[in-house]
Coordinates of C-alpha atoms in Angstrom, one line a residue:
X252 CA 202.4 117.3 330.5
X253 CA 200.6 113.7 329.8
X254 CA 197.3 112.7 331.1
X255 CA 196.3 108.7 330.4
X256 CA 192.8 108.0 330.3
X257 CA 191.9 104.4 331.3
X258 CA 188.9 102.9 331.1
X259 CA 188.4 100.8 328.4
X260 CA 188.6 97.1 328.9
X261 CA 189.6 96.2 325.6
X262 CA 191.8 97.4 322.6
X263 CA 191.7 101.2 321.6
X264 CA 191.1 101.1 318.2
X265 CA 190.7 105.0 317.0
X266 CA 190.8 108.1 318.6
X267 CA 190.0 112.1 317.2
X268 CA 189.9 115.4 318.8
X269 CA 187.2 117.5 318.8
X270 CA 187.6 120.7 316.9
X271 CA 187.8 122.8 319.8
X272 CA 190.4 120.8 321.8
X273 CA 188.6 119.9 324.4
X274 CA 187.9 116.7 324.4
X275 CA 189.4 113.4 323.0
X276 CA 186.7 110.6 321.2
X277 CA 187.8 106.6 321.4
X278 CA 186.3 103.5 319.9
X279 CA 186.9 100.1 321.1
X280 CA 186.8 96.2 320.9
X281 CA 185.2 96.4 324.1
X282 CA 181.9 97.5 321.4
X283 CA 181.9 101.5 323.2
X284 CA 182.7 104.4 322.1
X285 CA 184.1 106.6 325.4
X286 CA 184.4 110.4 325.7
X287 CA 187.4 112.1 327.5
X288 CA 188.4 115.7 328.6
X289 CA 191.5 116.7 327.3
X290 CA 192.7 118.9 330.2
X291 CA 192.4 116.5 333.2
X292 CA 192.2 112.6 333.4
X293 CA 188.5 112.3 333.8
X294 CA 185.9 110.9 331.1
X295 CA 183.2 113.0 330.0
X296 CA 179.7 111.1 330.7
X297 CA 178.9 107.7 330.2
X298 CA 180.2 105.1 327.5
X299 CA 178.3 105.6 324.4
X300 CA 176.5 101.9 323.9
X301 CA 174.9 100.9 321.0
X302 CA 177.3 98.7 318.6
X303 CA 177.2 94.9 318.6
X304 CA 180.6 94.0 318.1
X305 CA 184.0 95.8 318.3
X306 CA 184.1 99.5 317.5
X307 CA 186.8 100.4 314.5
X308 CA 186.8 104.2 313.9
X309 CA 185.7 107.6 315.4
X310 CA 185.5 110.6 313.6
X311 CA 184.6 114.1 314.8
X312 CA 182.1 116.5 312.7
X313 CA 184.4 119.8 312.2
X314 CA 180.7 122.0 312.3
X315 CA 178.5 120.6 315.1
X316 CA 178.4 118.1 318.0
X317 CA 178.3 114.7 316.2
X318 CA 180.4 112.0 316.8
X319 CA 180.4 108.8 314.0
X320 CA 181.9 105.7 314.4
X321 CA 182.3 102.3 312.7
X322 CA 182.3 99.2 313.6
X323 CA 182.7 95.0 312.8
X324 CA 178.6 95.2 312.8
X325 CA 178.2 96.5 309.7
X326 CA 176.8 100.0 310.9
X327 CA 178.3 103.5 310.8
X328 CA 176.5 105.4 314.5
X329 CA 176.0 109.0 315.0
X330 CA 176.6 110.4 318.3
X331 CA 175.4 113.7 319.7
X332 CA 178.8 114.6 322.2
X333 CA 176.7 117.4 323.9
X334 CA 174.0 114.4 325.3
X335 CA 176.0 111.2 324.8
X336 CA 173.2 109.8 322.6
X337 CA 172.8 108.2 319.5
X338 CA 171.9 110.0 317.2
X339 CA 168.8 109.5 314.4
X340 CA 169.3 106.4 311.8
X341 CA 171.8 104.2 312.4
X342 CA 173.6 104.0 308.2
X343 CA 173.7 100.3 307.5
X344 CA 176.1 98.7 305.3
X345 CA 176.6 95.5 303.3
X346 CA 180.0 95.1 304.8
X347 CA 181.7 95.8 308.0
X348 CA 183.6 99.4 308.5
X349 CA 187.3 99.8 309.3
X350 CA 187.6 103.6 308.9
X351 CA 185.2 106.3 308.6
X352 CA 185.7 110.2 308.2
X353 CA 183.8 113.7 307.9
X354 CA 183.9 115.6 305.0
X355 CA 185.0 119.3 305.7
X356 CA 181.4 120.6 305.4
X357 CA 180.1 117.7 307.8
X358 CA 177.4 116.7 304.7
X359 CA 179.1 113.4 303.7
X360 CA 180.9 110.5 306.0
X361 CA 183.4 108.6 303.5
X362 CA 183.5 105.1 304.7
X363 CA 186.2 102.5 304.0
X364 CA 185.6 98.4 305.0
X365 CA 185.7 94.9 304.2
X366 CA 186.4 93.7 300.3
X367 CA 183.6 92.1 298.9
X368 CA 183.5 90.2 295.7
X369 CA 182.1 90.5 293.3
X370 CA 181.1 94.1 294.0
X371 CA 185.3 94.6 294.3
X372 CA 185.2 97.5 296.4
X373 CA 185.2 99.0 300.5
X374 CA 184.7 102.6 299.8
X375 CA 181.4 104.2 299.9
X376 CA 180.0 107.8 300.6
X377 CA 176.9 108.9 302.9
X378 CA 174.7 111.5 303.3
X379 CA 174.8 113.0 307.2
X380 CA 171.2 114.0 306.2
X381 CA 169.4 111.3 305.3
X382 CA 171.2 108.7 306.5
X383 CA 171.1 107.1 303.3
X384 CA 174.0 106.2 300.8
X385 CA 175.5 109.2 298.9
X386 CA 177.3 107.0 296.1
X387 CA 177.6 103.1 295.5
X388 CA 180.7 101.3 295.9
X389 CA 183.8 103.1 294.4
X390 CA 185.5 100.5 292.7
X391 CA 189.1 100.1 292.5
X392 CA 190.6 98.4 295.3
X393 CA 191.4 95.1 295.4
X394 CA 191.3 94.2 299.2
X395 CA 190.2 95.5 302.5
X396 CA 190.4 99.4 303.0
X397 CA 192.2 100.3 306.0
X398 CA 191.6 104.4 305.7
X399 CA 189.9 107.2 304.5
X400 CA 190.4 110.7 304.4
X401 CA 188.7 113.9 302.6
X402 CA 190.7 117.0 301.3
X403 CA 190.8 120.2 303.1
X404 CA 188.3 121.4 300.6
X405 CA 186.2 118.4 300.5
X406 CA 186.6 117.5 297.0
X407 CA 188.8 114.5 297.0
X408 CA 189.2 111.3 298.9
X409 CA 192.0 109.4 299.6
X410 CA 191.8 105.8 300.6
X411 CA 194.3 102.9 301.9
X412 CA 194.4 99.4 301.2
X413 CA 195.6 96.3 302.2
X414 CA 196.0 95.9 298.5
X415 CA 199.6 97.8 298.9
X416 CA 198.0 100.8 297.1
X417 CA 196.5 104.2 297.7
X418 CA 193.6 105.7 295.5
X419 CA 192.6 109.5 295.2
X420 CA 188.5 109.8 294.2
X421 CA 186.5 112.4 292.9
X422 CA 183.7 113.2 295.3
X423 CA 181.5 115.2 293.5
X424 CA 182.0 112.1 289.9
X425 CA 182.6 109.7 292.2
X426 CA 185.4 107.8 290.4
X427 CA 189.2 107.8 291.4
X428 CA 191.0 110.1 289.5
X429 CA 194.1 109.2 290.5
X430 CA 196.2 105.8 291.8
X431 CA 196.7 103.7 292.2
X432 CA 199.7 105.1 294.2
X433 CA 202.5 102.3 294.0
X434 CA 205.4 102.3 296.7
X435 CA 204.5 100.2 300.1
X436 CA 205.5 96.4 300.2
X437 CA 202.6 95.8 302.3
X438 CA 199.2 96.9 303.4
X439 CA 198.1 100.5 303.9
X440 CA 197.5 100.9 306.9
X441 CA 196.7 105.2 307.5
X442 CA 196.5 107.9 304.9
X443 CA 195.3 111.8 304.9
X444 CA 195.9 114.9 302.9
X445 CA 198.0 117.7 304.0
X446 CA 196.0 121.3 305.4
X447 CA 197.4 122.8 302.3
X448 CA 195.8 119.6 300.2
X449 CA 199.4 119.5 298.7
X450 CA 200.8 116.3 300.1
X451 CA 199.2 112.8 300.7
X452 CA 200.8 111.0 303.7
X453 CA 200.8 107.0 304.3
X454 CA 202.0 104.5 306.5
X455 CA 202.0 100.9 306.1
X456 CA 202.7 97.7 307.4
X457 CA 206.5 97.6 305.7
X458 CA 207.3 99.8 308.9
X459 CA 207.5 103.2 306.5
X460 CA 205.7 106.5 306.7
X461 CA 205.6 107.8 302.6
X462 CA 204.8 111.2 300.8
X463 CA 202.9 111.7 297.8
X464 CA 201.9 114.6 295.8
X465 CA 198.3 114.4 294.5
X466 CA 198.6 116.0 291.1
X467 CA 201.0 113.2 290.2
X468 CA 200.7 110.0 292.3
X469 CA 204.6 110.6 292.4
X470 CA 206.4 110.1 296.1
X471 CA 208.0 113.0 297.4
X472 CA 211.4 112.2 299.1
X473 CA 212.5 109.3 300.7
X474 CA 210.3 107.0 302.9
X475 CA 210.6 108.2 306.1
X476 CA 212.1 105.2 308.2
X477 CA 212.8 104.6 312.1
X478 CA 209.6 102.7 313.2
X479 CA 211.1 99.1 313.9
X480 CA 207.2 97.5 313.1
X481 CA 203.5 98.0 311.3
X482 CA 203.3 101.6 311.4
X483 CA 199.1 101.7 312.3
X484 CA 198.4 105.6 311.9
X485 CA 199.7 108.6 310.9
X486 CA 199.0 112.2 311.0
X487 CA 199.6 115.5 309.7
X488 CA 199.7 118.6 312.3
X489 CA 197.3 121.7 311.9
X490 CA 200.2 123.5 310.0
X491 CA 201.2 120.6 308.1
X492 CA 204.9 121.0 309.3
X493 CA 204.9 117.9 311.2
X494 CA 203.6 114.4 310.9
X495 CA 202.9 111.8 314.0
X496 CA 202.6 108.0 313.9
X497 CA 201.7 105.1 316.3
X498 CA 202.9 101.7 315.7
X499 CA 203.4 98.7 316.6
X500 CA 206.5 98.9 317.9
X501 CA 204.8 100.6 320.5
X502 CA 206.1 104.4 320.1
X503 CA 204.5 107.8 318.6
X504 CA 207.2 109.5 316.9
X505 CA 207.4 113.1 315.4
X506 CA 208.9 113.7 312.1
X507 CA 209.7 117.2 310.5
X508 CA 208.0 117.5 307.0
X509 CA 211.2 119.7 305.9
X510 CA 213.5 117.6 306.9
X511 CA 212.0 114.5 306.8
X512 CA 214.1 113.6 310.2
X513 CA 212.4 113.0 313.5
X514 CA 212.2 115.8 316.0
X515 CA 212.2 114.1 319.0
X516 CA 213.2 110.8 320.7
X517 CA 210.0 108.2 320.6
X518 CA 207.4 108.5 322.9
X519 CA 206.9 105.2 324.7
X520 CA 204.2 105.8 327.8
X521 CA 202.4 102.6 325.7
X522 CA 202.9 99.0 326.7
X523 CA 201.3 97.7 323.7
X524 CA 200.5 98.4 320.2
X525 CA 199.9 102.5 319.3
X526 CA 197.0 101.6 317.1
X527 CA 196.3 105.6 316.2
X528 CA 197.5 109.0 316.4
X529 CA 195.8 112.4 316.3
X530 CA 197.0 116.0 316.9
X531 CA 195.0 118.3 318.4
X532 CA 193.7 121.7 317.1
X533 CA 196.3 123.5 318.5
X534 CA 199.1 121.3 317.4
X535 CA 201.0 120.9 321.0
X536 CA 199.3 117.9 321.7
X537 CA 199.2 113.9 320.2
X538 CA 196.1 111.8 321.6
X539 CA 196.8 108.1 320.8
X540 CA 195.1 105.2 321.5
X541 CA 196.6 101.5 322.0
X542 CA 196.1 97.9 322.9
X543 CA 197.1 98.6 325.8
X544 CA 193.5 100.3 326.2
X545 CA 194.5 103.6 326.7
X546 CA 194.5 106.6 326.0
X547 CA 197.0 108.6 326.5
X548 CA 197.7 113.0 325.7
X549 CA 200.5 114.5 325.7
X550 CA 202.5 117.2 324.9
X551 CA 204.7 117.4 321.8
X552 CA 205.5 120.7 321.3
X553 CA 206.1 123.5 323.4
X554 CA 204.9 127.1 321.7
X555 CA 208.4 128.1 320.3
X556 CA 208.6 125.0 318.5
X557 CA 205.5 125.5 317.2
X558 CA 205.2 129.5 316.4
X559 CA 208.7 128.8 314.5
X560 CA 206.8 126.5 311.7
X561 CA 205.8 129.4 309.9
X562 CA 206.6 128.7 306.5
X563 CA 203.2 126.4 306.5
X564 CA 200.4 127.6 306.9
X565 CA 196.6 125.9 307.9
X566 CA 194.3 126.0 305.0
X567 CA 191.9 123.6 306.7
X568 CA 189.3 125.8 308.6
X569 CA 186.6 124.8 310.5
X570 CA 184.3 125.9 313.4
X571 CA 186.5 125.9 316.5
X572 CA 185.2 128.1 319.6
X573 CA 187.7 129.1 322.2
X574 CA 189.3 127.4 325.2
X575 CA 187.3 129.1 328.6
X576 CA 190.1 130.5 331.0
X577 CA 190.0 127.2 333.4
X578 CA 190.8 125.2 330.8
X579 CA 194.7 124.7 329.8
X580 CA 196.0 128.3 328.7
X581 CA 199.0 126.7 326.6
X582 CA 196.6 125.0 324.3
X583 CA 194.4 128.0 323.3
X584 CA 196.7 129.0 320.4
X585 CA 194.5 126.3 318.5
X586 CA 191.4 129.1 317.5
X587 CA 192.9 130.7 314.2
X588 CA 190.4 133.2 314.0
X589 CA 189.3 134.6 310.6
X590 CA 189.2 138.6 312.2
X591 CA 191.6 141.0 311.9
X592 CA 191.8 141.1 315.7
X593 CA 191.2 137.1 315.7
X594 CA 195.0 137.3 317.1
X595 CA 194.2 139.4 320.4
X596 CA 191.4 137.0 321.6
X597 CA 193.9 134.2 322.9
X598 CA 196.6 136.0 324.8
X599 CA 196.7 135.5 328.4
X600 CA 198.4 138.2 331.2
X601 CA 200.1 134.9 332.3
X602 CA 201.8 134.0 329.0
X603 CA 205.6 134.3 329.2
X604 CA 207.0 134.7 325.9
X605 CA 206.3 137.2 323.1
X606 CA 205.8 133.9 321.0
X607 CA 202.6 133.2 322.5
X608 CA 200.9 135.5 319.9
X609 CA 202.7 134.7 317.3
X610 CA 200.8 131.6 315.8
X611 CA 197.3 134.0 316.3
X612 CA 198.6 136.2 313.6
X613 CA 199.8 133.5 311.7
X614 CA 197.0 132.0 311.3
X615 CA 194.7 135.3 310.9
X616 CA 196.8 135.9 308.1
X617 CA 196.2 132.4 306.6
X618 CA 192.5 132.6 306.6
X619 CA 192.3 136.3 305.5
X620 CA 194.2 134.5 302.1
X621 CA 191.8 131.5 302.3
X622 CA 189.0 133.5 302.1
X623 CA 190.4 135.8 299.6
X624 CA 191.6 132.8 297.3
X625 CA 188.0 131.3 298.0
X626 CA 186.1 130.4 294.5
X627 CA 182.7 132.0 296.5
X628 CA 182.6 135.2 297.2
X629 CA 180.5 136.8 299.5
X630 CA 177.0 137.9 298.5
X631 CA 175.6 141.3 298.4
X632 CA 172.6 139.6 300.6
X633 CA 174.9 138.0 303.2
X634 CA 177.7 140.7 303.5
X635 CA 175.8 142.7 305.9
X636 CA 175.3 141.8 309.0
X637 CA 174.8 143.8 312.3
X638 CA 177.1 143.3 315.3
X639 CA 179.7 140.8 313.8
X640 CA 182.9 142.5 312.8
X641 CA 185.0 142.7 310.1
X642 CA 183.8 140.2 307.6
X643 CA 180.2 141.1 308.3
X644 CA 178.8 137.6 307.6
X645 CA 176.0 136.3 308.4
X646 CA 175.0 134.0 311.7
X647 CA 173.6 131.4 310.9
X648 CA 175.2 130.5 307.8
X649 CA 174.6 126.8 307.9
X650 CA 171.1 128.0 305.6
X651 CA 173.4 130.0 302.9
X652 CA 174.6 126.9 300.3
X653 CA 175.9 129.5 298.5
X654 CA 178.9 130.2 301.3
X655 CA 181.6 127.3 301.6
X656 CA 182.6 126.4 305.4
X657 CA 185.0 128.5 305.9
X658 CA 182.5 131.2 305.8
X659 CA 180.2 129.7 307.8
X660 CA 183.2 129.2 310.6
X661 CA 184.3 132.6 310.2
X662 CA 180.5 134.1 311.1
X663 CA 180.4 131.9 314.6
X664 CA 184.1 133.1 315.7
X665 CA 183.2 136.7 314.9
X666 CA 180.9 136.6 317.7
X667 CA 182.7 134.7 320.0
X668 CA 185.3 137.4 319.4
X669 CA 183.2 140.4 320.1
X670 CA 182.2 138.5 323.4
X671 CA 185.8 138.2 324.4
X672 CA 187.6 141.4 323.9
X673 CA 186.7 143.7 326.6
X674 CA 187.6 141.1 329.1
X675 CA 191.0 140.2 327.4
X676 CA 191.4 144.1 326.9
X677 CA 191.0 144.4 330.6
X678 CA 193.7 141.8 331.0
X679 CA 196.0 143.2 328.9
X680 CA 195.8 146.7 330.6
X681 CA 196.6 145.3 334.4
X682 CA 199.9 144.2 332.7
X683 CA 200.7 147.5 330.7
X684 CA 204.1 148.1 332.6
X685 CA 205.6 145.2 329.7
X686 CA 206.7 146.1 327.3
X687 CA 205.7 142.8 325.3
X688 CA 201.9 143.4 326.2
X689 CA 201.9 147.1 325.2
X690 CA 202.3 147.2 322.1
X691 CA 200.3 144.0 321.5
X692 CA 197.2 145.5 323.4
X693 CA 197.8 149.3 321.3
X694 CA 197.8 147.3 317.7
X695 CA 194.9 144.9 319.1
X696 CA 192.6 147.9 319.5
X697 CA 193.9 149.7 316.4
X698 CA 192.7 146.6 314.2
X699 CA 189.7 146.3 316.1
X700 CA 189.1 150.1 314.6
X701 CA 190.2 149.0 311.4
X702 CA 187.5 146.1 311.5
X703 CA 184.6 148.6 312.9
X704 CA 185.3 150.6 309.9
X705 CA 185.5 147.8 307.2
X706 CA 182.0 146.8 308.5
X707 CA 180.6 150.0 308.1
X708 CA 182.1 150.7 304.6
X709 CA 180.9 147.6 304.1
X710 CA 176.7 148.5 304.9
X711 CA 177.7 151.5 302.7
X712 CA 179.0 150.5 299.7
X713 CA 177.9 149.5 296.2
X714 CA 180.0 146.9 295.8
X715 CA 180.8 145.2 298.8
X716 CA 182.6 142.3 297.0
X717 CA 185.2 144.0 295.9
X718 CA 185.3 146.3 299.1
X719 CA 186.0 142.7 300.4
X720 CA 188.7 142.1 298.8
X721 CA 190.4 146.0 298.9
X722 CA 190.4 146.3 302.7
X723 CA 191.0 142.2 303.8
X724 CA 194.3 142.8 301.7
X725 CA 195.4 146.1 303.6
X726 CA 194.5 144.5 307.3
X727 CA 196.6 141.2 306.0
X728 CA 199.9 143.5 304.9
X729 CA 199.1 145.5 308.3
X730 CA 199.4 142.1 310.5
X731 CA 202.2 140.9 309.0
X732 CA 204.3 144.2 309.9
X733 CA 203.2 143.3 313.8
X734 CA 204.4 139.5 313.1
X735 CA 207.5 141.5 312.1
X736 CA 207.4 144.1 315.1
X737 CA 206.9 141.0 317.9
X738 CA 209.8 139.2 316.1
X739 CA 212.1 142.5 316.7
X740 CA 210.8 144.1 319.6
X741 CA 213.4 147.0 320.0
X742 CA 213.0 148.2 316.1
X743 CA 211.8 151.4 315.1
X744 CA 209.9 152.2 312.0
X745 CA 210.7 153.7 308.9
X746 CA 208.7 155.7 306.7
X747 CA 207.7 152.9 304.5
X748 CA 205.8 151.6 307.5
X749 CA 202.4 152.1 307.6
X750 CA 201.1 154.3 310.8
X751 CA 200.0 151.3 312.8
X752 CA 202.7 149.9 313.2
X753 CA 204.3 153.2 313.9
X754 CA 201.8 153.9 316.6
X755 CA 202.7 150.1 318.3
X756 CA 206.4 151.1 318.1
X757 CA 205.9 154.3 319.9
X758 CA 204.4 152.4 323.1
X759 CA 207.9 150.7 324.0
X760 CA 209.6 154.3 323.8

């Protein structure tokens, strides 16, 4: 599948999903920043007008509908992607802006630009807010920065320079705390963390894609080599388990983080330079943009490819809403949903292989840790909520500072959830002769049970905190025995099995 977008009348300089995997931003040098759907080759609305010279960066907020860009005329834009507006202040700069990106919680924009002397730096934070400046220049670079890019968890920053080097900052002290990171011959040119935070990835103009670990500044492994010219971008997928560049040479190509090989042959539906590469929620699908100006999706990864990259798991969460049954089936494996029956919402009665519900439990089982390993617990005041399951958050958690992202995320899916699963119930039950769907649909409405009752105990108890933590651990070892039970279909349990699974065994007898 591959669906080229053309439109554009100049270079493509930058191009992002949206969280939800819908839609696919670009910026320009023809000064516009364009809109396209992800699931056929038509644009969505109007060109987005407003910059006076050539367009440099897009960046998609992870929690709402904006849209920023930067560009050669010194200003960072925010968009509004539901009206194709601009929108409130335009953030104004002394310098022009090569790269710009959202923190996790959408509050900040990390910007990186034009080297300026004597004020010897092109990395600055802002306030989504106000509009305002967060931080002055972070000083530490000595030339242009190419890229930015926050951690998972919003606390660091890592930043690319044509100064050869990579610098890790402190958001919060605003100071690097770590660089600089010594290895490329020649200019930065891409950087970003891994969804677990524990790698650092670059590419450069020495053709060479590197790894880093951010506790040291050490590389990890060899530089990954194959590109043949300037390697522009780079990317990690959702699972961190593969990485994607675009260069020069005018291919994407996939590389295997275990391996550090490349998975595929090169992609090469570009006639001209792949200035930048981005996955897509879901992680079967690579947007890139080029000089060619367009932009092109396609897919990378088929689901068994994908489902078998288990052994890393997404620690980046943010507020995805599911894929509406018109829209490309395939792709909806991208909602990692923080319920115990997240895993249920996104199976279709027209998926083929058992696989298909493999990375929903995967990923269920990620975010139950996430939350549990979060350094905010819930509140007493904000456990109890009526009508969302399991977790029992709040709506409307954007007014709680006390709850991180993740918990704000969680709260919006939990609805969308409940909305969805007497239809995909229904679904299910027309194709109850298989034995694959079965035992899926029995162990679906099991842990939706399981998540009624958690809620209730929940409004009951004393100490819902630590009721929390008791009953998200039981549901996590409970969906990893039904990861177990999809992987070996004709098994029978044993009496260390806990009756769930024993129920969703019985079905295929």
């Amino acid at each position: 599948m591959m669906i080229t977008h053309e439109g554009h009348t100049d270079w493509v300089t930058s191009v992002a999903f949206s969280p939800d995997g819908k839609s696919v931003v670009s910026g320009s040098y023809d000064i516009t920043v364009r809109m396209w759907n992800a699931n056929s080759s038509s644009p969505i609305g109007k060109p987005l007008e407003g910059h006076s010279y050539s367009v440099n960066s897009v960046s998609y907020s992870p929690l709402d509908n904006l849209i920023a860009s930067g560009s050669y005329d010194d200003t960072i834009r925010l968009w509004d992607s539901s009206t194709g507006r601009q929108s409130g202040d335009i953030l104004k700069g002394d310098h022009y802006f090569l790269s710009v990106a959202f923190s996790p919680d959408a509050k900040l924009i990390g910007s990186g630009g034009n080297y300026s002397s004597p004020v010897g730096s092109a990395v600055q934070l802002w306030d989504v807010q106000t509009r305002k400046a967060a931080s002055g220049p972070l000083t530490g670079h000595t030339g242009h920065v190419w890229s930015v890019s926050f951690s998972p968890d919003g606390t660091r920053l890592v930043s690319g320079s044509e100064d050869k080097t990579i610098l890790v900052w402190d958001v919060e002290r605003k100071k690097h705390i770590l660089g600089p990171l010594k290895g490329h011959t020649d200019w930065v040119r891409s950087v970003g963390f891994s969804p677990d935070s524990a790698q650092i990835v670059s590419c450069s103009l020495d053709h060479t894609i590197r790894l880093w670990d951010p506790r040291t500044g050490q590389p990890i492994g060899n530089p990954y080599i194959g590109h043949t010219n300037t390697v522009n971008s780079v990317c990690f997928s959702p699972r961190g388990t593969y990485l994607a560049s675009g260069s020069l040479d005018k291919t994407i190509r996939l590389w295997d983080v275990r391996t550090g090989r490349q998975v595929e042959e090169p992609f090469v539906e570009h006639t001209n330079s792949v200035t930048s590469v981005a996955f897509s929620p879901c992680g079967q699908f690579v947007a890139s943009g080029s000089n060619d100006s367009k932009v092109i999706i396609r897919r990378v990864l088929d689901e068994d490819q994908y489902s078998a990259a288990d052994d890393v798991e997404p620690q980046e969460v943010t507020s995805r809403m599911q894929m509406s049954d018109e829209d490309d089936p395939d792709c909806s494996l991208e909602l990692q949903m923080a319920t115990n029956q997240a895993f249920v919402q996104e199976v279709r009665k027209d998926s083929e292989s058992d696989n298909d519900i493999e990375p929903q439990i995967v990923g269920t089982m990620s975010l139950i840790r996430d939350v549990l390993n979060s350094s905010v617990s819930p509140s007493a005041e904000s456990v109890v909520a009526p009508g969302v399951p399991f977790l029992g958050l709040e709506t409307g958690l954007k007014t709680l500072s006390n709850l991180e992202p993740k918990k704000e995320a969680i709260a919006i899916q939990s609805q969308s959830i409940e909305a969805e699963l007497p239809g995909l119930k229904g679904d299910l039950t027309e194709d109850a002769n298989t034995s694959r769907n079965r035992p899926i649909l029995q162990a679906g409405q099991n842990l939706k049970e399981e998540a009624l009752a958690l809620e209730l105990q929940m409004r009951e108890t004393n100490d819902p905190e630590l009721d929390f933590i008791d009953r998200a651990n039981e549901i996590l070892d409970e969906v990893e025995e039904l990861l177990q039970l999809i992987h070996m279909p004709n098994a029978r349990a044993d009496s260390s099995h806990r009756p769930l699974l024993d129920m969703s065994l019985s079905v295929l007898a």
